[in-house]
């Protein structure tokens, strides 16, 4: 897949599998988010990462 194809590819996750993400993959994802350009460099978003199963369950029930 070339760069343009990768940028055009979209996927909306409908259901999570519960599969754990490797720490190295998570770090790559977080770095990609950090490097994402935003208007005026304001970065008007927050990223929350948790591996706490109880908290994940609570978020799931309330979403």
Coordinates of C-alpha atoms in Angstrom, one line a residue:
X1 CA 0.0 0.0 0.0
X2 CA 1.5 3.3 -1.0
X3 CA 1.2 6.5 1.1
X4 CA -1.8 8.0 -0.8
X5 CA -3.7 4.7 -0.5
X6 CA -2.8 4.5 3.2
X7 CA -4.0 8.1 3.8
X8 CA -7.3 7.4 1.9
X9 CA -8.1 4.2 3.8
X10 CA -10.7 4.6 6.5
X11 CA -12.1 2.1 8.9
X12 CA -14.6 2.7 11.7
X13 CA -14.4 0.0 14.3
X14 CA -17.8 -1.3 15.1
X15 CA -16.9 -3.8 17.8
X16 CA -13.7 -4.3 19.8
X17 CA -12.3 -7.8 20.2
X18 CA -10.6 -7.3 23.5
X19 CA -7.2 -8.2 21.9
X20 CA -4.3 -6.5 23.7
X21 CA -2.1 -4.1 21.7
X22 CA 1.6 -4.6 22.1
X23 CA 3.4 -1.9 24.0
X24 CA 5.6 -1.2 20.9
X25 CA 2.6 -0.8 18.7
X26 CA 0.9 1.5 21.2
X27 CA 4.0 3.7 21.3
X28 CA 4.0 4.0 17.5
X29 CA 0.3 4.9 17.5
X30 CA 0.9 7.5 20.2
X31 CA 3.8 9.0 18.3
X32 CA 1.8 9.2 15.1
X33 CA -0.9 11.0 17.1
X34 CA 1.6 13.4 18.6
X35 CA 3.0 14.2 15.1
X36 CA -0.5 14.8 13.5
X37 CA -0.8 18.3 12.3
X38 CA -3.5 20.5 13.7
X39 CA -4.7 24.0 13.0
X40 CA -2.2 26.5 14.4
X41 CA -0.5 23.7 16.2
X42 CA -3.2 23.9 18.9
X43 CA -3.7 20.1 19.2
X44 CA -7.2 20.4 20.6
X45 CA -7.5 16.8 21.7
X46 CA -6.5 14.5 24.5
X47 CA -5.5 10.9 24.3
X48 CA -6.2 8.6 27.3
X49 CA -4.7 5.2 27.5
X50 CA -5.7 2.6 30.1
X51 CA -5.1 -1.1 30.6
X52 CA -7.3 -1.1 33.8
X53 CA -10.0 -3.8 33.0
X54 CA -12.5 -2.3 35.5
X55 CA -12.2 1.2 34.0
X56 CA -12.5 -0.2 30.4
X57 CA -15.6 -2.0 31.4
X58 CA -17.1 1.1 33.0
X59 CA -16.3 3.2 29.9
X60 CA -17.9 0.5 27.7
X61 CA -21.1 0.4 29.8
X62 CA -21.4 4.2 29.7
X63 CA -20.7 4.6 26.0

